[in-house]
PDB file of C-alpha atoms in Angstrom:
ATOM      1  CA  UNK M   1      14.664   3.275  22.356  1.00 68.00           C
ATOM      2  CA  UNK M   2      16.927   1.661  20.079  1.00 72.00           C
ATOM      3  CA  UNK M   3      17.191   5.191  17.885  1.00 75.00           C
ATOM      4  CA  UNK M   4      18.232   6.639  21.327  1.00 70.00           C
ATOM      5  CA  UNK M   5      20.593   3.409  22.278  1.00 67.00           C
ATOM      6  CA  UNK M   6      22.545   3.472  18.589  1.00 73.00           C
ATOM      7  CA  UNK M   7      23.287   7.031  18.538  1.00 72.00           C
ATOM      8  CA  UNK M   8      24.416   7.854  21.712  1.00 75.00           C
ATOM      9  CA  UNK M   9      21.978  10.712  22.064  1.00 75.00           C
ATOM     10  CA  UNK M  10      22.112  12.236  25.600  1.00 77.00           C
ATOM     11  CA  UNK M  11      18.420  12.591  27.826  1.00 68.00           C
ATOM     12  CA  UNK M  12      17.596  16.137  27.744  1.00 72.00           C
ATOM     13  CA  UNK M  13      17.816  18.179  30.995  1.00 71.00           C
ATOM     14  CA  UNK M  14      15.735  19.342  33.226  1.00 80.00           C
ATOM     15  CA  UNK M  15      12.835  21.456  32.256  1.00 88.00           C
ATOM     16  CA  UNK M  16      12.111  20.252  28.732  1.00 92.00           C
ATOM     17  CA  UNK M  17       9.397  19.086  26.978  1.00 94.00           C
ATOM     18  CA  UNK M  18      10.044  15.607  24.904  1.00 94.00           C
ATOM     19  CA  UNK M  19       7.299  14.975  22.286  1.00 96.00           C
ATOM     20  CA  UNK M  20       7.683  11.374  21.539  1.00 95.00           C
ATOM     21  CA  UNK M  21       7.176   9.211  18.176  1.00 96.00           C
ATOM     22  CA  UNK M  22       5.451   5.817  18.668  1.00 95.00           C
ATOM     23  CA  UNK M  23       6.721   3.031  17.161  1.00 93.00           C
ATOM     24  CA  UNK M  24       4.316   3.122  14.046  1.00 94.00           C
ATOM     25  CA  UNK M  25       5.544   6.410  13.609  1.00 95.00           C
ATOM     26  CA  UNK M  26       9.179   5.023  13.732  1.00 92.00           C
ATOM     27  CA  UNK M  27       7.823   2.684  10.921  1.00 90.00           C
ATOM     28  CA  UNK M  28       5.834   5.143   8.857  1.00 90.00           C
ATOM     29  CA  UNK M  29       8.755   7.161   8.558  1.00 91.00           C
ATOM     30  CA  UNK M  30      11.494   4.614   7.295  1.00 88.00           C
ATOM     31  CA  UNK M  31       9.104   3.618   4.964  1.00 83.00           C
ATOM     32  CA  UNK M  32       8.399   7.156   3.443  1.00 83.00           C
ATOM     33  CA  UNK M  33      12.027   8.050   3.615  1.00 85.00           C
ATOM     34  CA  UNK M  34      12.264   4.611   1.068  1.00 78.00           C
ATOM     35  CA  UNK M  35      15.261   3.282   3.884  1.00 82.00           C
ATOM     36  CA  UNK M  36      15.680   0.530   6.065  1.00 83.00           C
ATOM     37  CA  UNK M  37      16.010   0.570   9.831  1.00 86.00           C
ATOM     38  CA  UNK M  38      19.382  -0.420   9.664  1.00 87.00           C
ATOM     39  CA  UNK M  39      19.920   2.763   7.564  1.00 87.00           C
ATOM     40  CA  UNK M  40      18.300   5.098   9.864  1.00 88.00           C
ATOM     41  CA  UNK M  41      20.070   3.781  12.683  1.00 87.00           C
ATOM     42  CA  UNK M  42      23.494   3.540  11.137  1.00 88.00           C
ATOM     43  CA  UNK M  43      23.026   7.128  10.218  1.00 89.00           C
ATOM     44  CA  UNK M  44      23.973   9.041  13.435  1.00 89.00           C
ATOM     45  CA  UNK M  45      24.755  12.300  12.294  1.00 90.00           C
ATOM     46  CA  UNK M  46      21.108  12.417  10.919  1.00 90.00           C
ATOM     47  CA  UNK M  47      19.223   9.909  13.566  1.00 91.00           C
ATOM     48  CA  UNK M  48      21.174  12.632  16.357  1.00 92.00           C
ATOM     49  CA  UNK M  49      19.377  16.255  14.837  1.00 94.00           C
ATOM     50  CA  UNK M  50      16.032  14.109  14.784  1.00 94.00           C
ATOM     51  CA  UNK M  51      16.003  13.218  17.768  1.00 93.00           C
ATOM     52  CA  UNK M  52      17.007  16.489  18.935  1.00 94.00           C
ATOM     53  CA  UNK M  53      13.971  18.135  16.855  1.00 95.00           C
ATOM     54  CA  UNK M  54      11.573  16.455  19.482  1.00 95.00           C
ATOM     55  CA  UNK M  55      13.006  18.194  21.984  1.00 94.00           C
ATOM     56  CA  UNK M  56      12.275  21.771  23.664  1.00 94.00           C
ATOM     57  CA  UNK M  57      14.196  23.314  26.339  1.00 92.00           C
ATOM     58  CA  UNK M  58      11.647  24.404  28.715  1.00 92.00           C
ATOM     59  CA  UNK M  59       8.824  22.340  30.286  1.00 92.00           C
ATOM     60  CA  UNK M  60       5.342  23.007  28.226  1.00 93.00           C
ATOM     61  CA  UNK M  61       2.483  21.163  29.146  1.00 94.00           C
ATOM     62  CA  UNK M  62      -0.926  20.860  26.920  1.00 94.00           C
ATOM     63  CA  UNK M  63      -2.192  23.444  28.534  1.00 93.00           C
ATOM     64  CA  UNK M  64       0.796  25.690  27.779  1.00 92.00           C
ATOM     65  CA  UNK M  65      -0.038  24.758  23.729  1.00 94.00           C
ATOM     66  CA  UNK M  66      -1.407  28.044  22.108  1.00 93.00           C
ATOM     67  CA  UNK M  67      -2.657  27.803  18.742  1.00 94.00           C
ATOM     68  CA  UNK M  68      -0.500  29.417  16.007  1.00 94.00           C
ATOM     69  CA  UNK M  69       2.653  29.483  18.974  1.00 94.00           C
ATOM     70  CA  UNK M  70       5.926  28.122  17.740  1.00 94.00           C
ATOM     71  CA  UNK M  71       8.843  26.894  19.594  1.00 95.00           C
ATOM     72  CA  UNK M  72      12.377  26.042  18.756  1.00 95.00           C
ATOM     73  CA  UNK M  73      13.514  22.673  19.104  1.00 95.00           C
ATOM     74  CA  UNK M  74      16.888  21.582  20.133  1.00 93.00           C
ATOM     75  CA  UNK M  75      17.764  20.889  16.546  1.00 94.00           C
ATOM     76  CA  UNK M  76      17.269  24.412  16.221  1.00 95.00           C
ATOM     77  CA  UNK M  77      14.023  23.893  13.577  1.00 95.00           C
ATOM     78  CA  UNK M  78      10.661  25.718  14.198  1.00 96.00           C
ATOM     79  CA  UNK M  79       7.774  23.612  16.170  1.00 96.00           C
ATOM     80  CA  UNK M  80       4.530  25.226  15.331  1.00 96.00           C
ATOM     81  CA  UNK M  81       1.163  24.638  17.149  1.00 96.00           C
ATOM     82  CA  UNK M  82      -2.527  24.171  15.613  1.00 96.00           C
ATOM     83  CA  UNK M  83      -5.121  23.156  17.914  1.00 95.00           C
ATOM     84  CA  UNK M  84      -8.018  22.489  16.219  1.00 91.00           C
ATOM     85  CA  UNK M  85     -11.439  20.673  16.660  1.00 89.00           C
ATOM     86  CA  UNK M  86      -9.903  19.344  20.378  1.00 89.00           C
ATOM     87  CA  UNK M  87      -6.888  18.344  18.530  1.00 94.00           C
ATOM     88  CA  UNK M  88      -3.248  19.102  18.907  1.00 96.00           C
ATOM     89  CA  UNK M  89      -0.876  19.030  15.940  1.00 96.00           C
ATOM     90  CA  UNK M  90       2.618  20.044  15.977  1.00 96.00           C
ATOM     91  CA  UNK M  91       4.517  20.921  12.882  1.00 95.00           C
ATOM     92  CA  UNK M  92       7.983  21.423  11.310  1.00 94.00           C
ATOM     93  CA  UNK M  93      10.280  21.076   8.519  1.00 91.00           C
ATOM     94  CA  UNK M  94       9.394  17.773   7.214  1.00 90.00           C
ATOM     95  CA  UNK M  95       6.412  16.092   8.977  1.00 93.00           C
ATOM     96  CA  UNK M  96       3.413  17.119  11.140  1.00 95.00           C
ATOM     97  CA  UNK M  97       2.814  15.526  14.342  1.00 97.00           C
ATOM     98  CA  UNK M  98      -0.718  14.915  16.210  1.00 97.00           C
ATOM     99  CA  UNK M  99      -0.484  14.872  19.968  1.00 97.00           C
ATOM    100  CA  UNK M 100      -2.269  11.623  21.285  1.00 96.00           C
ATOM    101  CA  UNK M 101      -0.753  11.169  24.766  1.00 96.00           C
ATOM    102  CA  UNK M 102      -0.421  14.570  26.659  1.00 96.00           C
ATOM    103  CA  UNK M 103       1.487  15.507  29.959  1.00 96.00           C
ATOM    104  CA  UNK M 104       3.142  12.441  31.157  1.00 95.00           C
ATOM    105  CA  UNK M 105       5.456  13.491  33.706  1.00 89.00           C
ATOM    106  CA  UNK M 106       9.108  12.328  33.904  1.00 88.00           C
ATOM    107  CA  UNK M 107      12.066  13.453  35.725  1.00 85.00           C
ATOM    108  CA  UNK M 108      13.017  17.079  35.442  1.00 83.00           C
ATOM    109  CA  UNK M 109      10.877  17.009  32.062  1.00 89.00           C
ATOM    110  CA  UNK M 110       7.314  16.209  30.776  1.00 93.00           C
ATOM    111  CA  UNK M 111       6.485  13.823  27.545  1.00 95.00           C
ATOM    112  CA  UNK M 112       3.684  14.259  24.494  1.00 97.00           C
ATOM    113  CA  UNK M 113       3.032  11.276  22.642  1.00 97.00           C
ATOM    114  CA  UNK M 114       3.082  12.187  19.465  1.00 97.00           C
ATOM    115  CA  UNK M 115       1.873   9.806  16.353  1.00 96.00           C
ATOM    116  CA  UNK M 116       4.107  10.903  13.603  1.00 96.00           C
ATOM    117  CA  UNK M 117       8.759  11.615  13.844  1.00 96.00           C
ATOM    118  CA  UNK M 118       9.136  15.518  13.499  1.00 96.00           C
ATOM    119  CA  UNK M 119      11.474  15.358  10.416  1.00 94.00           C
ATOM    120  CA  UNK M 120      13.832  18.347  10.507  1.00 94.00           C
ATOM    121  CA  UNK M 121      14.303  17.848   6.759  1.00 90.00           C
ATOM    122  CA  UNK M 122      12.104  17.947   3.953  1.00 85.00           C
ATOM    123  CA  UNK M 123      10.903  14.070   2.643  1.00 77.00           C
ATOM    124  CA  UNK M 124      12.414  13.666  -0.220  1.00 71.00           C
ATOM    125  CA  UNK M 125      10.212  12.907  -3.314  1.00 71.00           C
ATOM    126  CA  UNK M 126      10.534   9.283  -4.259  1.00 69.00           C
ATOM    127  CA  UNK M 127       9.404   8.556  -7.795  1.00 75.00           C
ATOM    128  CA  UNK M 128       7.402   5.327  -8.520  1.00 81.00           C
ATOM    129  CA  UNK M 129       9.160   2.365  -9.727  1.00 84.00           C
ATOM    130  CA  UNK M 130       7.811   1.725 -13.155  1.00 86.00           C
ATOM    131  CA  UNK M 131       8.812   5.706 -13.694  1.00 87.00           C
ATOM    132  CA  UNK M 132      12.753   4.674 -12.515  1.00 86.00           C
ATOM    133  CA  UNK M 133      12.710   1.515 -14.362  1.00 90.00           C
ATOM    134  CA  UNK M 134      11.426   3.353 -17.706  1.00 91.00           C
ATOM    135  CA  UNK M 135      13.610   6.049 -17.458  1.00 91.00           C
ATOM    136  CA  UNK M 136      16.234   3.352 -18.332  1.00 92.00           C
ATOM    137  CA  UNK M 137      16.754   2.292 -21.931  1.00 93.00           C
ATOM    138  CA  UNK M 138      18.678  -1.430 -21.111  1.00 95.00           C
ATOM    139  CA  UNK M 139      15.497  -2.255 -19.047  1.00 94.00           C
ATOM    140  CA  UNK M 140      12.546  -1.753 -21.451  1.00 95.00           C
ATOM    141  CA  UNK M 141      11.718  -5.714 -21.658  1.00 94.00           C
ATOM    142  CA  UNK M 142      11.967  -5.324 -17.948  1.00 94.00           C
ATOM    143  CA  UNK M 143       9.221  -2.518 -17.908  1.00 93.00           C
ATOM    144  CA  UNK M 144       7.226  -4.266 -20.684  1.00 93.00           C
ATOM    145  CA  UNK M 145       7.221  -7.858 -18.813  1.00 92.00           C
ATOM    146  CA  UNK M 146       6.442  -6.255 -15.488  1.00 91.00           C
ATOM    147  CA  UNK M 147       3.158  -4.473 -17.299  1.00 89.00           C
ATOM    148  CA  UNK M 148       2.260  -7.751 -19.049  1.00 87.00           C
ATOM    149  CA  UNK M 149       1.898  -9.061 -15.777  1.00 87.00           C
ATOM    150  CA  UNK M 150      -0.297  -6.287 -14.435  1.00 86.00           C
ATOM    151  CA  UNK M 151       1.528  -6.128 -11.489  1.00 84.00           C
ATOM    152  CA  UNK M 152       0.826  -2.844  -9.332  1.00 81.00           C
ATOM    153  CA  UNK M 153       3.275  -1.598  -6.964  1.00 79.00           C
ATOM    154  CA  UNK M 154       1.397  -0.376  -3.739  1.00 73.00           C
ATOM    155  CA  UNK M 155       3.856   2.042  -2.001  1.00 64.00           C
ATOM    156  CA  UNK M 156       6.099   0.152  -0.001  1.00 64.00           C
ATOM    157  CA  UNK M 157       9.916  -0.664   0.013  1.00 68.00           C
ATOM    158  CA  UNK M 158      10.868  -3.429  -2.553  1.00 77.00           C
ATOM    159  CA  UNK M 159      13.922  -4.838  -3.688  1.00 82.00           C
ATOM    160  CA  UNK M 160      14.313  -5.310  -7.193  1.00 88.00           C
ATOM    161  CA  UNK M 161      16.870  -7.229  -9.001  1.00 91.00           C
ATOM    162  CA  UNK M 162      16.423  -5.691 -12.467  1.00 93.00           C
ATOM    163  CA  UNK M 163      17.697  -7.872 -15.687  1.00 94.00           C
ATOM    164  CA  UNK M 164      18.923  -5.942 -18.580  1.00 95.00           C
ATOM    165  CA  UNK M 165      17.698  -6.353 -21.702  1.00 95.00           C
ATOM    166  CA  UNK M 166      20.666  -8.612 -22.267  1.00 95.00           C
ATOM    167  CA  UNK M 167      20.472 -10.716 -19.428  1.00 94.00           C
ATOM    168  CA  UNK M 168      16.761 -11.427 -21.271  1.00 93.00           C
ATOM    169  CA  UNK M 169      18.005 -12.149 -24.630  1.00 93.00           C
ATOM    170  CA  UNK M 170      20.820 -14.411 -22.714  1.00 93.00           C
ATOM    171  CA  UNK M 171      17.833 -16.076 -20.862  1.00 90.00           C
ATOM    172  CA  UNK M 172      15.565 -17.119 -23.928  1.00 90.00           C
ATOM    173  CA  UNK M 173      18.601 -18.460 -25.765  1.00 92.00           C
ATOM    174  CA  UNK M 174      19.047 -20.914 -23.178  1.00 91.00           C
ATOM    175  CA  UNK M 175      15.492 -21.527 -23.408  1.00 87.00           C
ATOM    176  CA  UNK M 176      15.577 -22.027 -26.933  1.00 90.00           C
ATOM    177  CA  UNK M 177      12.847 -19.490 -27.761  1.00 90.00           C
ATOM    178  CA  UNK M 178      12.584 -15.077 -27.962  1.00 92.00           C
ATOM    179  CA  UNK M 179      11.786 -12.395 -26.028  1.00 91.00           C
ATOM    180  CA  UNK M 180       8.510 -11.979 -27.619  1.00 91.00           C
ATOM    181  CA  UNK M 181       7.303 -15.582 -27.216  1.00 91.00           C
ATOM    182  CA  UNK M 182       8.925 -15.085 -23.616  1.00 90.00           C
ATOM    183  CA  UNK M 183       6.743 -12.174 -23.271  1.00 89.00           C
ATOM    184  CA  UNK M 184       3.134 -13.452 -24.483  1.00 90.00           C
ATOM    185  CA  UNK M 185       4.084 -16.914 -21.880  1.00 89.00           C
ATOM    186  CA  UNK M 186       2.315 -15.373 -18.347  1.00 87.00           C
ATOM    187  CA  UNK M 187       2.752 -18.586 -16.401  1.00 89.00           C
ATOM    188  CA  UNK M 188       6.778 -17.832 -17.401  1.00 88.00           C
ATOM    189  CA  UNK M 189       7.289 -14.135 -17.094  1.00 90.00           C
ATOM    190  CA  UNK M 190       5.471 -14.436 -13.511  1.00 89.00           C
ATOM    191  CA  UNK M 191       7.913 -17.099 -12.567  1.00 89.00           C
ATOM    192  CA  UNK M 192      10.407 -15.200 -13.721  1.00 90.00           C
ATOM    193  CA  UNK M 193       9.959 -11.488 -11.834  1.00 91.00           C
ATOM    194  CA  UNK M 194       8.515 -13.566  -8.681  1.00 88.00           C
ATOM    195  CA  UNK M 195      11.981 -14.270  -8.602  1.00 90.00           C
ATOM    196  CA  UNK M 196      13.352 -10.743  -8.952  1.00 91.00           C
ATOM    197  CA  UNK M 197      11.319  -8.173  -6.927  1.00 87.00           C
ATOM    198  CA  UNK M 198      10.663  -9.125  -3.142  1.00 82.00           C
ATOM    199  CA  UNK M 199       8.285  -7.252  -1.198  1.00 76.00           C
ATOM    200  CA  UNK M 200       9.591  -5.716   2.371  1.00 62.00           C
ATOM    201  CA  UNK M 201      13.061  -6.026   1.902  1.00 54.00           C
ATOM    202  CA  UNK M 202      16.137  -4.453   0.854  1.00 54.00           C
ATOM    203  CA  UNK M 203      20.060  -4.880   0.499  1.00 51.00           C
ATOM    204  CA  UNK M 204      22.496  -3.211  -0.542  1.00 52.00           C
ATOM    205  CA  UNK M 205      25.984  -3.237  -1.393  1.00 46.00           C
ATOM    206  CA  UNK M 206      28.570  -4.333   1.228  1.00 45.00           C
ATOM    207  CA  UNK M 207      31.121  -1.639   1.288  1.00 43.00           C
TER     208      UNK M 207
END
C-alpha cells in the first residue's frame, strides 16, 4: 500500500489479474536488493515498472494457470507458470513467485497472493563485506581488527563507519600505545567496532 501510495501508480482496469507481494516479501526484497525502504520508495521510476510487472491485462484465475504458459505483464517482462507438486510458482526476470492465496475477487479484476515481489530486473550481486572492506588498501587494520574479533556478518543490511588506517594510528596515539598492542587488546577493539558497524540500519549522504 504505501509502494502504491508513494508512486502514484494507477489501479489496473478491468479484467486483469493482480498477483500481489505480502509484506515479508516487501521486506525480503529490500533486504536482497542491500536498500532501504526509503530507497525503494523514493525510487519511482523503478518502484512504478515493479509494480506494473505484477500486473496482467486480462482476468486469469488458478484455474486458467497452465504449466509452462507465460504471460506478459504490464511492465512488458515475461510471467512464466510451473505448477508443480499442487504448487503454483510464477517467474520472471529477477525473482520467482509462489502463489499462496488464489482467486480473490475484486472489482473488474481478480488477486493471487503471491509470497515473493516479481523483480523485472536481475538482483544485483552484492559482495560480502569483509570482501569490500579488503579490497581496500587504507582499511587493512580495519579488516584485521574486525577478524580478531571473529565477528561474522550474517546477510543483512549494516551500516559501517569504516576508519582508515590513519584514523587508527591517530587513535592509539591518543591512547598512548600502537596498533599492534591495540590489536592483541579484545575487550578494546570490540569497544571500538561496536561503535562503528550497526546492525539494521543505514544512512546515507544528504544531498
Amino acid at each position: 500500500v504505501s509502494a502504491i501510495n508513494t508512486s502514484g501508480w494507477e489501479p489496473p482496469a478491468s479484467n486483469t489479474t493482480v498477483f500481489v507481494p505480502t509484506n515479508t516479501a516487501f521486506n525480503r526484497m529490500i533486504k536482497d536488493l542491500g536498500v532501504s525502504q526509503e530507497d525503494v520508495l523514493a525510487d519511482t521510476t523503478n518502484l512504478l515498472e515493479i509494480l506494473d510487472n505484477h500486473v496482467i491485462s486480462e482476468k486469469v484465475t488458478s484455474k486458467d494457470l497452465v504449466d509452462g504458459e507465460g504471460f506478459t505483464s504490464e511492465a512488458g517482462k515475461s510471467l512464466l507458470v510451473k505448477i508443480e507438486n499442487n504448487t503454483t510458482q510464477i517467474s520472471t526476470v529477477g525473482s520467482t513467485a509462489y502463489i499462496s492465496e488464489a482467486d480473490i475477487p475484486v472489482t473488474g479484476s481478480i488477486v493471487h497472493i503471491i509470497d515473493e515481489v516479481l523483480l523485472p530486473f536481475k538482483k544485483p550481486e552484492l559482495k560480502p563485506i569483509l570482501e569490500v572492506l579488503s579490497e581496500r588498501s587504507e582499511l587493512t587494520n580495519l579488516v584485521e581488527a574486525i577478524s580478531v574479533a571473529g565477528i561474522e556478518f550474517e546477510p543483512n543490511v549494516y551500516t559501517i563507519f569504516a576508519p582508515s588506517n590513519t584514523a587508527f594510528e591517530n587513535a592509539v596515539a591518543l591512547l598512548g600505545t600502537d596498533v599492534a598492542s591495540l590489536l592483541n587488546d579484545d575487550y578494546l577493539i570490540n569497544v571500538i567496532l561496536t561503535a562503528h558497524i550497526i546492525p539494521d540500519a543505514r544512512f546515507k549522504s544528504a544531498e
